[in-house]
Coordinates of C-alpha atoms and ligand atoms in Angstrom, one line a residue:
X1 CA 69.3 -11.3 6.3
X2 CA 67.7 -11.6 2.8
X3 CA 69.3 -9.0 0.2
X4 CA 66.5 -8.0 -2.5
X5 CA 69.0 -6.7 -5.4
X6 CA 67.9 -5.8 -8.5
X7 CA 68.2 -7.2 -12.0
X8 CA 71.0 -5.9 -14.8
X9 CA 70.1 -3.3 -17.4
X10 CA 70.6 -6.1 -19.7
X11 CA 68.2 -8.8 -18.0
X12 CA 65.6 -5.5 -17.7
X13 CA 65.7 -5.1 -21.3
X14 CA 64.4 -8.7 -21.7
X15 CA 61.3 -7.1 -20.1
X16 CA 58.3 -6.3 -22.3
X17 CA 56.3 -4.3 -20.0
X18 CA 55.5 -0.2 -20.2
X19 CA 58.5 0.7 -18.4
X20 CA 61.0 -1.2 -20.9
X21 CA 59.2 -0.9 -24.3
X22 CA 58.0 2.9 -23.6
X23 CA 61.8 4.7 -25.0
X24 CA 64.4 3.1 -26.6
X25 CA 67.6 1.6 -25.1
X26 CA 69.3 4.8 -24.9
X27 CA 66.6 5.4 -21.8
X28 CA 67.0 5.0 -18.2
X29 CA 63.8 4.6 -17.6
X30 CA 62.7 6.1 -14.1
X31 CA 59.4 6.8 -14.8
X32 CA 56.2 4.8 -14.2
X33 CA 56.1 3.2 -11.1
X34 CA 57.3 -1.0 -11.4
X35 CA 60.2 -2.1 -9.7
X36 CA 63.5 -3.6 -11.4
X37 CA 63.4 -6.7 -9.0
X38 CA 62.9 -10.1 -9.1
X39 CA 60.3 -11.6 -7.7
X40 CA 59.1 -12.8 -4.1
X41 CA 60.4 -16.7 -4.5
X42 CA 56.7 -17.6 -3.6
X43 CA 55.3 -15.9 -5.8
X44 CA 57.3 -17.2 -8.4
X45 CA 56.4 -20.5 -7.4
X46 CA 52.8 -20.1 -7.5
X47 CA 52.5 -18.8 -10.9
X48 CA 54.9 -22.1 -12.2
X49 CA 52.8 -24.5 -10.4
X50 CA 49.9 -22.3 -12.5
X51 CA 51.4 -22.5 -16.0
X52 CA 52.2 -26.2 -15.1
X53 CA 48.8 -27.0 -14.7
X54 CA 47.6 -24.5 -16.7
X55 CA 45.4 -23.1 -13.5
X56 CA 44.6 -20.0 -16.1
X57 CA 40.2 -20.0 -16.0
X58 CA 38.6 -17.3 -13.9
X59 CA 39.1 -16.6 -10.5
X60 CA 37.2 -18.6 -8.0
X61 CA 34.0 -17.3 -5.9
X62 CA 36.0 -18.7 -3.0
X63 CA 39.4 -17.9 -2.4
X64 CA 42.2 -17.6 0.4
X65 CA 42.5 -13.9 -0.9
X66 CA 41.1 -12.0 2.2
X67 CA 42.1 -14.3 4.7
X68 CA 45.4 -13.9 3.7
X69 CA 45.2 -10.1 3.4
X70 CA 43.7 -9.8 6.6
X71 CA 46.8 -11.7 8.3
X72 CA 49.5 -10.0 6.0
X73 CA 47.2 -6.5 7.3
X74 CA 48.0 -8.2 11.3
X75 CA 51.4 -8.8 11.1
X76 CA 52.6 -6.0 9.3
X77 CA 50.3 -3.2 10.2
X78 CA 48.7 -4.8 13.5
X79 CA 45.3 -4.2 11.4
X80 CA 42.4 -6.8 12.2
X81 CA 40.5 -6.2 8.7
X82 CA 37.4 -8.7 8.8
X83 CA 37.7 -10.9 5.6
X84 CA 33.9 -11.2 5.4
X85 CA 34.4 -7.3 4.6
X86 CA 36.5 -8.0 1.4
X87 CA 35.9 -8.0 -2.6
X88 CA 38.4 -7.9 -4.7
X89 CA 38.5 -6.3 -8.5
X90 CA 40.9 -6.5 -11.2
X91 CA 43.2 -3.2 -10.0
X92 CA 43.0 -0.3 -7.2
X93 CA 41.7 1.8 -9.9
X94 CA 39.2 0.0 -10.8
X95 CA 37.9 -0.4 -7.2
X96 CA 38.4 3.7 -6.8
X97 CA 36.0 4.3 -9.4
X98 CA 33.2 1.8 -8.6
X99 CA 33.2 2.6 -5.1
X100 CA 33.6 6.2 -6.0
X101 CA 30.1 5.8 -8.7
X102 CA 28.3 4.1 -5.5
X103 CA 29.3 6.9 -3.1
X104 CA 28.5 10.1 -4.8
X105 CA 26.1 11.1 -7.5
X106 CA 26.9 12.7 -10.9
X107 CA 28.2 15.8 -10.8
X108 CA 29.0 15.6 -7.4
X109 CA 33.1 16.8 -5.9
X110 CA 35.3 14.6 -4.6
X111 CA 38.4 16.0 -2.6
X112 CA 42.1 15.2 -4.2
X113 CA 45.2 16.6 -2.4
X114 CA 47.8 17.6 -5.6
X115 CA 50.1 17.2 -6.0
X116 CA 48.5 14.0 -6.8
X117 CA 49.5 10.7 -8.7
X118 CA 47.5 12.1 -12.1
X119 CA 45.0 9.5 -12.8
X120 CA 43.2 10.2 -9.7
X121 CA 42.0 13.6 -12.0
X122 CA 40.5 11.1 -14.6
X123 CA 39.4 8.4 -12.2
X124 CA 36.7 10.8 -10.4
X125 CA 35.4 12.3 -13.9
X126 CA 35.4 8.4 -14.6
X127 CA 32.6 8.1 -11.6
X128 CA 31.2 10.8 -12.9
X129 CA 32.2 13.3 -10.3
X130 CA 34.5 16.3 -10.5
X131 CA 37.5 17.1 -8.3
X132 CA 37.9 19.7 -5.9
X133 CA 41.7 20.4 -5.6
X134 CA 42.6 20.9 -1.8
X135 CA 46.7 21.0 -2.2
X136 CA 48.9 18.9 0.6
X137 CA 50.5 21.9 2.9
X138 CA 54.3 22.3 2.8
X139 CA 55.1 22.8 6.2
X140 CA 58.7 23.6 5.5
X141 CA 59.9 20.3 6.4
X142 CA 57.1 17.5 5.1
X143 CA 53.3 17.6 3.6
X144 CA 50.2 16.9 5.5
X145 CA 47.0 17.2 4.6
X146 CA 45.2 20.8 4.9
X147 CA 42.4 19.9 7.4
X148 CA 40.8 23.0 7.2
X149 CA 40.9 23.7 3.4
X150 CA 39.3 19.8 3.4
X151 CA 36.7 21.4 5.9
X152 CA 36.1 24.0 3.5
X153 CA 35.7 21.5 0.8
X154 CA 33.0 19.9 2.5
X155 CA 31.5 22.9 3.5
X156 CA 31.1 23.6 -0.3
X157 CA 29.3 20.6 -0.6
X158 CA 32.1 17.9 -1.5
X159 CA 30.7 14.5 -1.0
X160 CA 34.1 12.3 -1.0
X161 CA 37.6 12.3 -0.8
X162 CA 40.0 10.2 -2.4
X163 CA 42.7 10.0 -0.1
X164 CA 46.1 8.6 -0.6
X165 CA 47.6 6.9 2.2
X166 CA 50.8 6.6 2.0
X167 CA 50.8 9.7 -0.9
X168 CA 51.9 9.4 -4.3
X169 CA 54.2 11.3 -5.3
X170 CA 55.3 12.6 -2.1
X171 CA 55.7 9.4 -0.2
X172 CA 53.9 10.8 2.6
X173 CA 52.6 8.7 5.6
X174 CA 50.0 10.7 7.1
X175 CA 49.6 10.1 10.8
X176 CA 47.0 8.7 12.9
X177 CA 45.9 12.0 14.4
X178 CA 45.5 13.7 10.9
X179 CA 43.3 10.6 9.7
X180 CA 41.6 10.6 12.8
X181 CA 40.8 14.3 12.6
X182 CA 40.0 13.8 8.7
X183 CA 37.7 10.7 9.9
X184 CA 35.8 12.4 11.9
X185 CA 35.4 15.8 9.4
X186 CA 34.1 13.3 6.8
X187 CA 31.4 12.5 9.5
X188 CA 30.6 15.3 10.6
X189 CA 29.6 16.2 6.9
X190 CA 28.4 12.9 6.0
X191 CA 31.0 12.4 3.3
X192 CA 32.9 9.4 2.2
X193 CA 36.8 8.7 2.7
X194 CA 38.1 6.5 0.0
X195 CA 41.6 5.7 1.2
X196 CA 44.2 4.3 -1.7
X197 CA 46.7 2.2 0.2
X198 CA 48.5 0.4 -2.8
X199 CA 52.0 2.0 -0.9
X200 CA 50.9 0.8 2.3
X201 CA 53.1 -2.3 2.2
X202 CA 55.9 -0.4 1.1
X203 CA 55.5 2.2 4.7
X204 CA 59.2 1.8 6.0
X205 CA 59.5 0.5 9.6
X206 CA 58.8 3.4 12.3
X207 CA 57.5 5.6 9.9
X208 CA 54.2 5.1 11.4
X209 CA 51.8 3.5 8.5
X210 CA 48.0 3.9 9.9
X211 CA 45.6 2.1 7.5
X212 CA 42.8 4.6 7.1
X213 CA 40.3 2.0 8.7
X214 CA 42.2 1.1 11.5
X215 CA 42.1 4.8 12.4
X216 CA 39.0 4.8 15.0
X217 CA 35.5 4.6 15.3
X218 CA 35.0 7.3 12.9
X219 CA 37.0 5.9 9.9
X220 CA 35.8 2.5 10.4
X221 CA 32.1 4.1 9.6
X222 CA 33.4 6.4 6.9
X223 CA 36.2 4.6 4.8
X224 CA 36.7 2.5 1.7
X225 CA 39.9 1.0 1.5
X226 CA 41.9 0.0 -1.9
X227 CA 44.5 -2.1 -0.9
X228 CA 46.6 -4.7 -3.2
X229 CA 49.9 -6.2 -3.4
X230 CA 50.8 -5.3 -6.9
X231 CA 53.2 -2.0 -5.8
X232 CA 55.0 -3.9 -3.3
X233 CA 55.6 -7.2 -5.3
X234 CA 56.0 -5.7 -8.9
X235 CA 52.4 -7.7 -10.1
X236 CA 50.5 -4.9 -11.7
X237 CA 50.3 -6.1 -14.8
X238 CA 48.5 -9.4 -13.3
X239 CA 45.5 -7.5 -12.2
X240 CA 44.3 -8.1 -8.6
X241 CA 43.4 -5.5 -5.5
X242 CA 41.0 -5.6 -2.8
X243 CA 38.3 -3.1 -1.3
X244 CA 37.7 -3.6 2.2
X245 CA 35.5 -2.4 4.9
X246 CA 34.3 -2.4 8.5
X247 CA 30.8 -0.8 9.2
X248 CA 27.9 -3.2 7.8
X249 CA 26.4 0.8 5.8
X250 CA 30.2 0.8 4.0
X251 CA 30.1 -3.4 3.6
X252 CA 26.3 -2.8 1.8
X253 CA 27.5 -0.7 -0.6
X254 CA 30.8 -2.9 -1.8
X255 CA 28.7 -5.7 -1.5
X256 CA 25.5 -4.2 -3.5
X257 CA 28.7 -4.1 -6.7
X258 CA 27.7 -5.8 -9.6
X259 CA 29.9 -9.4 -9.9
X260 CA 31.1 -8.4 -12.9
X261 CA 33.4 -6.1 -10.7
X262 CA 34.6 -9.0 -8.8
X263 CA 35.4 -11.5 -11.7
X264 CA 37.4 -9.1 -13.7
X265 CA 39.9 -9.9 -10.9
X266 CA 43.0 -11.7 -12.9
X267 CA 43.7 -14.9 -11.3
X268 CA 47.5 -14.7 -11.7
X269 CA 46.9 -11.6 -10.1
X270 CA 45.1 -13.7 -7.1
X271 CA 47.7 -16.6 -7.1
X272 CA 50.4 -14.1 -6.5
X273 CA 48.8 -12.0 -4.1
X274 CA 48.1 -14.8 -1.9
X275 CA 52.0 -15.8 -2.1
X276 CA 52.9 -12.1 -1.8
X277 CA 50.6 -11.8 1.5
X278 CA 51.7 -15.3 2.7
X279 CA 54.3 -14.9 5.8
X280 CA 56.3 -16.7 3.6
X281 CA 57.1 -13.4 1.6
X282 CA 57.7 -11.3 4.7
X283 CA 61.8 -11.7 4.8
X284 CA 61.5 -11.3 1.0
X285 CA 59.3 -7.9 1.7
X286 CA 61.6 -6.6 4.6
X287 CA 64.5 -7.2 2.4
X288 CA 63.0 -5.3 -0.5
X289 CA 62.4 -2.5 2.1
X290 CA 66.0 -2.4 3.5
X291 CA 67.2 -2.0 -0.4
X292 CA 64.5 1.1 -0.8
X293 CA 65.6 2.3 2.3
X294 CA 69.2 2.5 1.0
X295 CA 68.4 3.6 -2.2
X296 CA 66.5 6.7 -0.6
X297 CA 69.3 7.5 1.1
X298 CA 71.8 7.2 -1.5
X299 CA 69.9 9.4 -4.0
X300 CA 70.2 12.0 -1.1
X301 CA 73.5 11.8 -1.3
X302 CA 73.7 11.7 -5.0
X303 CA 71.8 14.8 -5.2
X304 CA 73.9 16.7 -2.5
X305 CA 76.9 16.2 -4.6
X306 CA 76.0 16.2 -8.3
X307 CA 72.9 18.0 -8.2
X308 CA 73.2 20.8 -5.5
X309 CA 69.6 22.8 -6.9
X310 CA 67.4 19.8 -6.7
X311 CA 64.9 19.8 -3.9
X312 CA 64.3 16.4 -2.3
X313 CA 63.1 15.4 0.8
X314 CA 63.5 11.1 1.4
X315 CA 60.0 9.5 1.5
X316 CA 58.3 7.7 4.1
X317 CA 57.2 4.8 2.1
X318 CA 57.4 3.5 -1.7
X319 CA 60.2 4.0 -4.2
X320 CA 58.9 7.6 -5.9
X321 CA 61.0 10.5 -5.2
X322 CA 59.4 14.2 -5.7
X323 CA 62.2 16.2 -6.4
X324 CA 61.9 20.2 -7.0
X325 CA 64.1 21.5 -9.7
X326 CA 63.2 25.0 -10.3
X327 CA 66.2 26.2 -9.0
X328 CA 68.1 24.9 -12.3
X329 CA 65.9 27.1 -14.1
X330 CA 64.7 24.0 -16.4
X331 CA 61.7 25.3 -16.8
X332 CA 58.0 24.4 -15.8
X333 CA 58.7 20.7 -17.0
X334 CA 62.0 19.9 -16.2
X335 CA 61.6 15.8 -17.2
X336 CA 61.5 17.0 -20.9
X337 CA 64.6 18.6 -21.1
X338 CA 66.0 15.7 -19.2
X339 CA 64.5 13.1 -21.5
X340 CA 65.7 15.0 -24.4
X341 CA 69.4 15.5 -23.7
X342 CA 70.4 13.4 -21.0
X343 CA 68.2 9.9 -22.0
X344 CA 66.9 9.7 -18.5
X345 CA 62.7 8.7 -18.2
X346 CA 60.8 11.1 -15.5
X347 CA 57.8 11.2 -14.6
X348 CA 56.4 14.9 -15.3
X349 CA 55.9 17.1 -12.5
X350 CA 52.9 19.2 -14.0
X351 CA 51.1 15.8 -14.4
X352 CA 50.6 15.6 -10.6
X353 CA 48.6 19.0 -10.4
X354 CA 49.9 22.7 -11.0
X355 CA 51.8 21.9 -7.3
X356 CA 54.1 19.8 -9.8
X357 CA 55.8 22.9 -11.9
X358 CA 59.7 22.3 -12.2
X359 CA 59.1 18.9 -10.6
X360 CA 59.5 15.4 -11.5
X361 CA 59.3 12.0 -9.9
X362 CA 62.1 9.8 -10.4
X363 CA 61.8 5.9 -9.4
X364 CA 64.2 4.5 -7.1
X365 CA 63.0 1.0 -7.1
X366 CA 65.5 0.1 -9.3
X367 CA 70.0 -0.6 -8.8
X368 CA 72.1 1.8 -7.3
X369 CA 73.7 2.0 -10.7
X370 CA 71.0 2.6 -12.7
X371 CA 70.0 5.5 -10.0
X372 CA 73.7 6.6 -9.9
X373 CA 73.9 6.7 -13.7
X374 CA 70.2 8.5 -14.1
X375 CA 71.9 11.7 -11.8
X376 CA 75.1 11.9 -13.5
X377 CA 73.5 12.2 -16.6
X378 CA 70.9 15.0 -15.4
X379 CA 73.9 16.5 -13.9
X380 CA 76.1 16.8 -16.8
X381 CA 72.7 19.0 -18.5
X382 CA 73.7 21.9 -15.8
X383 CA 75.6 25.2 -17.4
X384 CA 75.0 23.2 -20.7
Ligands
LIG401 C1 48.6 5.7 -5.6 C2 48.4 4.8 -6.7 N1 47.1 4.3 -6.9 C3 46.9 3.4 -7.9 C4 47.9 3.0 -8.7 C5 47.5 2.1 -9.9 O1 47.2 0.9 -9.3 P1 46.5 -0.2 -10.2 O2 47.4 -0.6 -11.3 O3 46.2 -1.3 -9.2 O4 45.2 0.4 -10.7 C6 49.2 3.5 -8.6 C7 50.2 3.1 -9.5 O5 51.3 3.5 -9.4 C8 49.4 4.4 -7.5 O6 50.7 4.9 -7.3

């Protein structure tokens, strides 16, 4: 069984990417969301054989790209996603917004559940829509989307919704039933789903990861997918996602995109998506998934014992914890404080919506030190 560990403080310092040059050293920085692994081997191989040959022009017009998506999307998700139905783009926000500009008209809402991973805010009033907040429902145990205050939303005239499946910051994989159900709302009201899967690969096993399109008739007519391997593998920074779809009306519309969309796509970003989605990179994948898995745990744990007031329920998928602090009485934006005195990165709570008051999101995808050290510190900031 592959072990997926990662790096040392020290080698992470070596990094030059947001999450390493944002603080100084004195920083755990638990922040934005890349991961403190190495990479897949194949991946790593594919970029060498790049630099080696200096394979650094633009992408191709043809490409493995969705081919290998679509049997990455098979084996991992028993999803048949039709390659023909495939474009990529240089990022899944990038893909968000074009669709989104093609899908509504200015002025026009577009549903966002807060709490919400924040640039979703500035990606609609990017299109040139505005949002209509419809929170996620606490039910006491987990989130799920509020079906009726979506209804509502639709009702009011909401053209859109930008879904995110699994949900950042909650980690939330919704279940077939409540995508169905949402599906079929956006028909009813002739409105479009845009479903944000860049978690999806990171769903842990029985958790029940539906990708929007593969949930019925409905979706297939209704959804836009965003999909890319760039959470999952670390690779944001070398610019590749994918929008797919599966009714010819939804295929027009990615397909009537200007190129220019298309050939922003980074082609490191392409060399090592095709490794990432290669089966090659599956024992690599469930590996890294095993680590998550034990890293969720142990920040429960963690928590329990040094941290009694913080509110954290383990996620479904990805390596983002949303944990409730108000009962330390830290105020509205608790990651401030935090970064102040105890040198510990959070992302801010309030940034995700007002939902987010006396929350943060902390990033396990990182050593069981580093996590270990990052609660010990915050803890040593209580009755100070
Ligand atoms: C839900 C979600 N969507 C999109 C992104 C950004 O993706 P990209 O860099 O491909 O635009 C992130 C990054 O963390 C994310 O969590």
């Amino acid at each position: 069984m592959l072990r997926v560990t990662a790096l040392s403080l020290a080698e992470l310092r070596e990094r030059s990417s947001e999450k390493w040059r944002e603080y100084p050293a004195d920083v755990l920085p638990l922040f934005v969301a890349e991961t403190d692994f190495p990479l897949a081997p194949a991946i790593t191989t594919a970029l060498q054989r790049a630099l080696d040959t200096g394979d650094t022009g633009y992408v191709a017009s043809r490409t493995p790209l969705a081919e290998s998506f679509a049997a990455f999307a098979e084996r991992r998700f028993g999803w048949a996603p039709d390659p023909a139905r495939m474009r990529s783009t240089a990022d899944v926000s990038m893909g968000i917004v074009e669709i989104l500009r093609r899908v509504t008209q200015p002025g026009d809402r577009v549903v966002v559940t807060p709490p919400a991973y924040p640039p979703f805010y500035e990606l609609v009033s990017e299109a040139g829509a505005e949002v209509s907040r419809v929170p996620l429902r606490d039910t006491g145990t987990a989130w799920e989307l509020d079906l009726d205050g979506i209804r509502a939303a639709f009702e009011d005239g909401a053209t859109a919704i930008l879904l995110c499946n699994p949900h950042n910051p909650t980690g939330t994989v919704h279940d077939r039933d409540t995508l169905v159900a949402l599906a079929e709302l956006a028909e009813e009201f002739g409105a479009a789903v845009v479903s944000d899967e860049i978690h999806g690969p990171l769903a842990q096993p029985g958790t029940g990861f539906t990708p929007f399109l593969d949930a019925g008739d409905a979706a297939r007519r209704v959804g836009y997918a965003v999909v890319s391997a760039s959470k999952a593998f670390n690779l944001a920074g070398l610019k590749c996602a994918l929008m797919v779809t599966a009714d010819d009306e939804t295929t027009a519309v990615v397909r009537g995109l200007p190129v220019e969309v298309e050939w922003r796509t980074g082609q490191f970003g392409l060399l090592a998506a095709v490794a990432a989605f290669a089966e090659e990179s599956d024992e690599w994948l469930d590996g890294l998934l095993r680590t998550l898995d034990e890293n969720r745990v142990l920040l429960e744990d963690i928590l329990a014992s040094r941290l009694p007031g913080a509110r954290y329920r383990i996620p479904d998928a990805g390596y983002l914890a949303w944990i409730d602090l108000s009962a330390l009485g830290w105020g509205e934006n608790p990651a401030r404080r935090i970064l102040k005195e105890a040198k510990v990165a959070l992302h801010y709570g309030p940034a995700f919506g007002a939902e987010g008051a006396g929350h943060v999101r902390l990033n396990f995808g990182t050593s069981p030190e580093i996590i270990t050290e990052a609660i010990e510190r915050i803890a040593a900031l209580v009755g100070r």
